[in-house]
C-alpha cells in the first residue's frame, strides 16, 4: 500500500472517530449508538478497501476512499439531524459497498458489456417513464415509485446509469471521417433517446434530474465526437426547450420566480432558500460546531439541503473541502478514461464521472441560489437509499474500468 493511500485511509478513520465520538459526547447521557456506528463504518471501509486492494490491486486506489469520506460526513450529519434515518443510511451504505465489490468481482469485461446496446436501451425505456405511469407525487415531483407501503425508489437514479451505458455502446463506433447527413445519422437515435428521457423528467417535474441528464449527455457527446459544433447546437436546443417549458409548465415558472427573488415571499415559497442562506451565513468560515447550530430549521436538511447543514455546523472552509473531494472524485473518474484504450469504457467513465459531478454542482448551485433550486440529493452525502445504491453502482463500474485499464 502506497504512503498517500495509507494516509488517506488514516484520515478517513480519524474523521469517522472524531465525528461520531463528538456526537456521542454531546448526547446526555453518552450516546453509545453513535460510537457503535462509527466503529461499524470504520470496519466496513477498512474491510472493503482490503478486499479491493488484495484481490484487485491494479485498479484505482482512491475512488472508494473519497466516496467513503463523503459518506462518513453525510451519515454523521444525518445522525445529528435524524438518528433513525442515519441508521437506515448506514444499512444503505453497507449495501452500496457490497454492490460496488460485487460489480468489480462479477461483472464481465467491458468489451463484452459493450455488445448489449439494446438491453441498455430497454432498461432506459423501462426506467424513465416508470414514475410518470406508476409514480407518487412527493413535494411537487412525481418521481417516486412505491412497492407496497415500505419500499420506494426513484427510477431515474438507475435510468441515468443505463442511459450512459446505452450511449457508450451506441457511440463507441462513431465515425468522425463521415461528412454531412451520414455523419448526423449516427446521432439521431441516441439524440431521440436522450430527449425522450429528459421529456419524461420534465413531465415528472423532476427538473434537477433533467439538468443532470443534459449535462451527462453533453459530456458523452463531446467525448464521442470531439465536435464542438454539436455541443453548442445541443446547448442552443436545450435553451429553446427550456424557454418552451417555462411557458408551458407552471411549476417551471414557479421555480424560476422563486430563484430570481426568494425574498419576495420569505415565509412561503422562498422559505427553503432563505433559511438555507441564513443557515450557511450563521456558520461563518469555521462553523458553529457539531450539535451547536440549528440546521433542523431548514426544510429537508438531511436530503436536499444537507450541504447547508454541513456549512452551518462545520463552516465554509469544511464545505469547500467537501467540494474538493467531489472534484478529486471526478478527476479520478475521468483519469480512468485516459488509462484504457477501449472506446466504450472511455465514454462510460466520462459519463458516470460527469453524472456524479453534475449532481453535486446542480444541488449546491441551487442551495447558493446560483441556479433554480431542484430537489435532488448530494451524492454519497444526502439521506436516500436509491441515490447511494445507484452512485455506488456507478462507482463499481468505474473501478472495474480502472482495473482493466
Short mmCIF file of C-alpha atoms in Angstrom, two decimals, residues 31-389:
data_model
loop_
_atom_site.label_atom_id
_atom_site.label_comp_id
_atom_site.label_asym_id
_atom_site.label_seq_id
_atom_site.Cartn_x
_atom_site.Cartn_y
_atom_site.Cartn_z
CA UNK A 31 -24.77 8.17 23.06
CA UNK A 32 -23.40 4.63 22.66
CA UNK A 33 -25.22 4.18 19.34
CA UNK A 34 -23.07 6.89 17.79
CA UNK A 35 -19.90 5.15 18.95
CA UNK A 36 -21.09 1.81 17.59
CA UNK A 37 -22.00 3.44 14.28
CA UNK A 38 -18.53 4.97 13.98
CA UNK A 39 -16.83 1.64 14.68
CA UNK A 40 -19.07 -0.17 12.15
CA UNK A 41 -18.26 2.38 9.45
CA UNK A 42 -14.51 2.09 10.11
CA UNK A 43 -14.71 -1.71 9.87
CA UNK A 44 -16.76 -1.65 6.65
CA UNK A 45 -14.43 0.86 4.99
CA UNK A 46 -11.30 -0.98 6.13
CA UNK A 47 -12.54 -4.41 5.04
CA UNK A 48 -13.86 -3.24 1.66
CA UNK A 49 -10.60 -1.45 0.91
CA UNK A 50 -8.63 -4.55 1.91
CA UNK A 51 -10.70 -6.78 -0.40
CA UNK A 52 -10.28 -4.47 -3.40
CA UNK A 53 -6.56 -3.85 -2.88
CA UNK A 54 -5.79 -7.50 -2.03
CA UNK A 55 -7.57 -9.18 -4.94
CA UNK A 56 -7.76 -6.32 -7.49
CA UNK A 57 -4.55 -4.34 -6.99
CA UNK A 58 -4.38 -2.84 -10.49
CA UNK A 59 -7.44 -0.60 -10.19
CA UNK A 60 -7.79 2.97 -8.94
CA UNK A 61 -6.68 3.31 -5.34
CA UNK A 62 -8.67 6.37 -4.34
CA UNK A 63 -12.23 6.13 -5.72
CA UNK A 64 -13.52 4.12 -2.76
CA UNK A 65 -11.64 6.23 -0.19
CA UNK A 66 -13.05 9.54 -1.46
CA UNK A 67 -16.56 8.08 -1.62
CA UNK A 68 -16.18 6.68 1.91
CA UNK A 69 -15.06 10.04 3.35
CA UNK A 70 -18.08 11.77 1.78
CA UNK A 71 -20.36 9.05 3.17
CA UNK A 72 -18.88 9.41 6.66
CA UNK A 73 -19.55 13.16 6.63
CA UNK A 74 -23.09 12.60 5.35
CA UNK A 75 -24.02 9.88 7.85
CA UNK A 76 -22.61 11.92 10.75
CA UNK A 77 -24.69 14.96 9.78
CA UNK A 78 -27.79 12.84 9.19
CA UNK A 79 -27.31 11.29 12.67
CA UNK A 80 -27.08 14.78 14.10
CA UNK A 81 -30.40 15.68 12.44
CA UNK A 82 -32.37 12.40 12.41
CA UNK A 83 -30.76 9.45 14.25
CA UNK A 84 -33.30 6.90 13.00
CA UNK A 85 -32.69 7.95 9.37
CA UNK A 86 -28.92 7.69 9.92
CA UNK A 87 -29.24 4.05 10.99
CA UNK A 88 -31.06 3.30 7.72
CA UNK A 89 -28.38 5.24 5.85
CA UNK A 90 -25.65 3.05 7.35
CA UNK A 91 -27.52 0.00 6.06
CA UNK A 92 -27.78 1.60 2.61
CA UNK A 93 -24.08 2.46 2.74
CA UNK A 94 -23.14 -1.15 3.57
CA UNK A 95 -25.39 -2.43 0.76
CA UNK A 96 -23.84 0.11 -1.59
CA UNK A 97 -20.32 -1.06 -0.73
CA UNK A 98 -21.41 -4.69 -1.26
CA UNK A 99 -22.82 -3.77 -4.70
CA UNK A 100 -19.57 -1.94 -5.50
CA UNK A 101 -17.48 -5.02 -4.65
CA UNK A 102 -19.83 -7.43 -6.46
CA UNK A 103 -19.63 -5.36 -9.65
CA UNK A 104 -15.83 -5.44 -9.58
CA UNK A 105 -15.87 -9.20 -8.90
CA UNK A 106 -18.74 -10.45 -11.06
CA UNK A 107 -19.11 -8.00 -13.95
CA UNK A 108 -17.77 -9.30 -17.29
CA UNK A 109 -15.10 -7.38 -19.17
CA UNK A 110 -16.19 -4.01 -20.54
CA UNK A 111 -15.55 -5.22 -24.10
CA UNK A 112 -18.22 -7.85 -23.52
CA UNK A 113 -20.62 -5.36 -21.93
CA UNK A 114 -20.32 -3.07 -24.96
CA UNK A 115 -22.33 -5.61 -27.01
CA UNK A 116 -25.57 -5.16 -25.04
CA UNK A 117 -26.67 -1.83 -26.53
CA UNK A 118 -30.33 -2.79 -26.93
CA UNK A 119 -30.53 -4.24 -23.42
CA UNK A 120 -29.37 -0.87 -22.03
CA UNK A 121 -31.88 0.86 -24.28
CA UNK A 122 -34.64 -1.44 -22.99
CA UNK A 123 -33.78 -0.70 -19.34
CA UNK A 124 -33.68 3.04 -20.07
CA UNK A 125 -37.06 2.84 -21.80
CA UNK A 126 -38.36 0.95 -18.75
CA UNK A 127 -36.99 3.20 -16.00
CA UNK A 128 -37.60 6.67 -17.45
CA UNK A 129 -41.41 6.66 -17.85
CA UNK A 130 -41.97 4.36 -14.84
CA UNK A 131 -42.56 7.17 -12.33
CA UNK A 132 -44.72 9.01 -14.84
CA UNK A 133 -47.04 6.00 -15.03
CA UNK A 134 -46.90 4.49 -11.54
CA UNK A 135 -45.26 7.28 -9.54
CA UNK A 136 -46.40 9.06 -6.41
CA UNK A 137 -46.16 12.83 -6.15
CA UNK A 138 -43.93 13.96 -3.27
CA UNK A 139 -43.01 17.61 -2.67
CA UNK A 140 -44.28 18.61 -6.08
CA UNK A 141 -42.42 15.98 -8.15
CA UNK A 142 -43.86 12.71 -9.39
CA UNK A 143 -40.55 10.84 -9.32
CA UNK A 144 -41.07 8.16 -6.67
CA UNK A 145 -42.40 4.64 -7.22
CA UNK A 146 -43.55 2.65 -4.19
CA UNK A 147 -43.81 -1.13 -3.95
CA UNK A 148 -46.26 -1.73 -1.14
CA UNK A 149 -46.17 0.75 1.73
CA UNK A 150 -42.49 0.44 2.61
CA UNK A 151 -40.19 0.10 -0.41
CA UNK A 152 -39.81 3.25 -2.50
CA UNK A 153 -37.23 4.28 -5.10
CA UNK A 154 -36.57 6.84 -7.82
CA UNK A 155 -36.36 5.10 -11.22
CA UNK A 156 -34.37 7.99 -12.71
CA UNK A 157 -31.46 7.20 -10.36
CA UNK A 158 -30.96 3.91 -12.21
CA UNK A 159 -32.14 5.23 -15.58
CA UNK A 160 -29.24 7.65 -15.81
CA UNK A 161 -26.74 4.77 -15.43
CA UNK A 162 -28.42 2.67 -18.12
CA UNK A 163 -28.58 5.76 -20.35
CA UNK A 164 -24.81 6.27 -20.01
CA UNK A 165 -24.21 2.59 -20.83
CA UNK A 166 -26.52 2.84 -23.86
CA UNK A 167 -24.84 6.00 -25.14
CA UNK A 168 -21.44 4.37 -24.68
CA UNK A 169 -22.48 1.32 -26.70
CA UNK A 170 -24.26 3.40 -29.35
CA UNK A 171 -21.47 5.93 -29.90
CA UNK A 172 -18.32 3.87 -29.40
CA UNK A 173 -18.02 3.26 -33.16
CA UNK A 174 -18.87 6.81 -34.17
CA UNK A 175 -17.01 7.58 -37.39
CA UNK A 176 -15.53 11.08 -37.47
CA UNK A 177 -14.48 10.68 -41.11
CA UNK A 178 -18.05 10.77 -42.40
CA UNK A 179 -19.46 14.06 -43.64
CA UNK A 180 -22.85 15.71 -43.90
CA UNK A 181 -26.04 13.70 -43.40
CA UNK A 182 -24.18 10.41 -42.96
CA UNK A 183 -22.39 11.97 -40.01
CA UNK A 184 -25.59 13.10 -38.33
CA UNK A 185 -27.50 9.84 -38.94
CA UNK A 186 -25.43 8.05 -36.31
CA UNK A 187 -26.60 10.56 -33.71
CA UNK A 188 -30.33 10.60 -34.46
CA UNK A 189 -31.43 7.61 -32.36
CA UNK A 190 -29.20 8.43 -29.33
CA UNK A 191 -30.45 12.04 -29.51
CA UNK A 192 -34.06 10.86 -29.55
CA UNK A 193 -33.45 8.60 -26.52
CA UNK A 194 -31.88 11.50 -24.58
CA UNK A 195 -34.71 13.90 -25.49
CA UNK A 196 -37.36 11.35 -24.55
CA UNK A 197 -35.63 10.74 -21.20
CA UNK A 198 -35.40 14.45 -20.42
CA UNK A 199 -39.01 14.89 -21.54
CA UNK A 200 -40.16 12.24 -19.07
CA UNK A 201 -38.31 14.03 -16.26
CA UNK A 202 -39.82 17.41 -17.14
CA UNK A 203 -43.31 15.88 -17.12
CA UNK A 204 -42.49 14.35 -13.71
CA UNK A 205 -41.44 17.85 -12.56
CA UNK A 206 -38.02 16.43 -11.74
CA UNK A 207 -36.12 19.39 -13.17
CA UNK A 208 -32.89 18.66 -11.30
CA UNK A 209 -32.54 15.22 -12.84
CA UNK A 210 -33.40 16.67 -16.26
CA UNK A 211 -30.49 19.10 -15.90
CA UNK A 212 -28.16 16.25 -14.85
CA UNK A 213 -29.22 14.11 -17.82
CA UNK A 214 -28.49 17.01 -20.15
CA UNK A 215 -25.05 17.64 -18.63
CA UNK A 216 -24.12 13.97 -18.81
CA UNK A 217 -25.36 13.61 -22.39
CA UNK A 218 -23.42 16.70 -23.43
CA UNK A 219 -20.21 15.30 -21.91
CA UNK A 220 -20.71 11.95 -23.62
CA UNK A 221 -21.45 13.63 -26.95
CA UNK A 222 -18.24 15.65 -26.88
CA UNK A 223 -16.09 12.68 -25.84
CA UNK A 224 -17.64 10.52 -28.58
CA UNK A 225 -17.50 13.00 -31.47
CA UNK A 226 -14.91 15.67 -30.47
CA UNK A 227 -17.17 18.13 -32.32
CA UNK A 228 -17.74 21.46 -30.56
CA UNK A 229 -20.46 22.40 -33.06
CA UNK A 230 -22.64 19.55 -31.76
CA UNK A 231 -22.15 20.70 -28.18
CA UNK A 232 -23.16 24.29 -28.99
CA UNK A 233 -26.09 23.03 -31.07
CA UNK A 234 -27.32 20.98 -28.10
CA UNK A 235 -26.95 23.95 -25.76
CA UNK A 236 -28.99 26.05 -28.19
CA UNK A 237 -31.71 23.40 -28.48
CA UNK A 238 -31.77 22.97 -24.70
CA UNK A 239 -32.19 26.73 -24.28
CA UNK A 240 -35.12 26.71 -26.71
CA UNK A 241 -36.63 23.71 -24.91
CA UNK A 242 -36.18 25.43 -21.52
CA UNK A 243 -37.96 28.54 -22.84
CA UNK A 244 -40.85 26.45 -24.15
CA UNK A 245 -41.06 24.54 -20.86
CA UNK A 246 -41.11 27.88 -18.98
CA UNK A 247 -44.16 28.98 -20.96
CA UNK A 248 -45.98 25.64 -20.90
CA UNK A 249 -45.43 24.42 -17.33
CA UNK A 250 -46.48 26.39 -14.26
CA UNK A 251 -44.09 24.57 -11.95
CA UNK A 252 -41.13 25.65 -14.11
CA UNK A 253 -42.23 29.30 -13.90
CA UNK A 254 -42.67 28.95 -10.15
CA UNK A 255 -39.14 27.56 -9.65
CA UNK A 256 -37.62 30.35 -11.73
CA UNK A 257 -39.67 33.02 -9.94
CA UNK A 258 -38.57 31.75 -6.51
CA UNK A 259 -34.95 31.63 -7.67
CA UNK A 260 -34.99 35.18 -9.04
CA UNK A 261 -36.47 36.69 -5.88
CA UNK A 262 -36.81 34.32 -2.88
CA UNK A 263 -37.17 37.35 -0.57
CA UNK A 264 -40.50 38.25 -2.15
CA UNK A 265 -42.14 35.51 -0.08
CA UNK A 266 -39.54 34.50 2.57
CA UNK A 267 -42.07 32.70 4.76
CA UNK A 268 -43.79 30.92 1.87
CA UNK A 269 -42.38 29.77 -1.47
CA UNK A 270 -38.92 31.25 -0.80
CA UNK A 271 -38.68 29.86 2.75
CA UNK A 272 -36.29 26.99 1.98
CA UNK A 273 -33.80 29.09 0.02
CA UNK A 274 -33.86 31.93 2.55
CA UNK A 275 -33.45 29.62 5.56
CA UNK A 276 -30.65 27.79 3.77
CA UNK A 277 -28.76 31.02 3.12
CA UNK A 278 -29.27 32.13 6.73
CA UNK A 279 -28.04 28.72 7.88
CA UNK A 280 -24.83 28.96 5.82
CA UNK A 281 -24.14 32.54 6.86
CA UNK A 282 -24.65 31.78 10.55
CA UNK A 283 -21.91 29.15 10.37
CA UNK A 284 -19.33 31.56 9.00
CA UNK A 285 -15.95 30.27 7.92
CA UNK A 286 -15.36 27.78 10.75
CA UNK A 287 -18.91 26.78 11.71
CA UNK A 288 -20.85 26.75 14.96
CA UNK A 289 -19.61 23.28 15.89
CA UNK A 290 -21.27 19.89 15.57
CA UNK A 291 -24.53 19.94 17.51
CA UNK A 292 -24.32 23.68 18.21
CA UNK A 293 -26.25 25.06 15.24
CA UNK A 294 -29.89 24.98 14.15
CA UNK A 295 -29.82 23.20 10.77
CA UNK A 296 -33.14 21.50 11.51
CA UNK A 297 -34.84 24.86 10.87
CA UNK A 298 -34.12 24.32 7.16
CA UNK A 299 -36.67 22.09 5.36
CA UNK A 300 -35.26 18.78 4.08
CA UNK A 301 -31.95 19.38 5.87
CA UNK A 302 -30.97 15.70 5.70
CA UNK A 303 -31.64 15.34 1.96
CA UNK A 304 -31.75 18.31 -0.43
CA UNK A 305 -30.17 20.80 1.98
CA UNK A 306 -27.57 18.71 3.78
CA UNK A 307 -24.76 20.85 2.34
CA UNK A 308 -26.26 23.91 4.05
CA UNK A 309 -26.35 21.96 7.34
CA UNK A 310 -22.70 20.95 6.88
CA UNK A 311 -21.68 24.56 6.19
CA UNK A 312 -23.56 25.82 9.25
CA UNK A 313 -22.00 23.46 11.78
CA UNK A 314 -18.60 22.81 10.16
CA UNK A 315 -18.12 26.11 8.34
CA UNK A 316 -17.49 27.25 4.79
CA UNK A 317 -13.88 26.04 4.95
CA UNK A 318 -15.11 22.49 5.57
CA UNK A 319 -17.76 22.96 2.86
CA UNK A 320 -15.03 23.90 0.37
CA UNK A 321 -13.21 20.74 1.48
CA UNK A 322 -16.30 18.70 0.54
CA UNK A 323 -16.33 20.37 -2.88
CA UNK A 324 -12.65 19.49 -3.31
CA UNK A 325 -13.47 15.85 -2.50
CA UNK A 326 -16.08 15.84 -5.27
CA UNK A 327 -13.56 17.39 -7.66
CA UNK A 328 -10.98 14.73 -6.77
CA UNK A 329 -13.58 12.00 -7.26
CA UNK A 330 -14.44 13.47 -10.67
CA UNK A 331 -10.75 13.74 -11.54
CA UNK A 332 -10.07 10.10 -10.63
CA UNK A 333 -13.11 9.02 -12.66
CA UNK A 334 -12.04 10.95 -15.75
CA UNK A 335 -8.48 9.69 -15.27
CA UNK A 336 -9.87 6.17 -15.63
CA UNK A 337 -10.93 7.09 -19.19
CA UNK A 338 -7.34 8.01 -20.07
CA UNK A 339 -5.81 4.72 -18.98
CA UNK A 340 -7.99 2.48 -21.17
CA UNK A 341 -7.94 2.09 -24.95
CA UNK A 342 -11.50 0.75 -25.11
CA UNK A 343 -13.76 3.50 -26.51
CA UNK A 344 -16.84 2.10 -24.75
CA UNK A 345 -15.01 2.21 -21.41
CA UNK A 346 -13.81 5.75 -22.10
CA UNK A 347 -17.30 7.04 -22.83
CA UNK A 348 -18.85 5.27 -19.84
CA UNK A 349 -16.10 6.50 -17.48
CA UNK A 350 -16.58 10.13 -18.55
CA UNK A 351 -20.38 9.77 -18.45
CA UNK A 352 -20.53 8.30 -14.95
CA UNK A 353 -17.94 10.77 -13.60
CA UNK A 354 -19.91 13.66 -15.12
CA UNK A 355 -23.09 12.24 -13.59
CA UNK A 356 -21.69 12.46 -10.05
CA UNK A 357 -20.11 15.89 -10.66
CA UNK A 358 -23.23 17.36 -12.31
CA UNK A 359 -25.46 16.13 -9.50
CA UNK A 360 -23.22 17.76 -6.89
CA UNK A 361 -22.98 21.04 -8.81
CA UNK A 362 -26.73 21.25 -9.51
CA UNK A 363 -27.82 20.82 -5.88
CA UNK A 364 -25.05 23.00 -4.41
CA UNK A 365 -25.73 25.66 -7.06
CA UNK A 366 -29.39 25.60 -6.07
CA UNK A 367 -28.59 25.92 -2.35
CA UNK A 368 -26.49 29.03 -3.03
CA UNK A 369 -29.21 30.32 -5.39
CA UNK A 370 -26.83 30.36 -8.36
CA UNK A 371 -29.37 28.34 -10.37
CA UNK A 372 -33.03 27.50 -9.63
CA UNK A 373 -33.35 25.07 -6.73
CA UNK A 374 -34.05 21.46 -7.68
CA UNK A 375 -34.88 18.70 -5.24
CA UNK A 376 -32.06 16.22 -5.77
CA UNK A 377 -29.62 14.56 -3.41
CA UNK A 378 -25.93 15.27 -2.86
CA UNK A 379 -24.13 12.05 -3.95
CA UNK A 380 -22.89 9.85 -1.07
CA UNK A 381 -23.82 12.57 1.46
CA UNK A 382 -27.61 13.03 1.46
CA UNK A 383 -30.04 10.56 3.01
CA UNK A 384 -31.62 8.24 0.47
CA UNK A 385 -31.38 4.59 -0.46
CA UNK A 386 -31.80 4.64 -4.25
CA UNK A 387 -29.35 7.54 -4.52
CA UNK A 388 -26.50 5.90 -2.61
CA UNK A 389 -27.06 2.47 -4.21
#
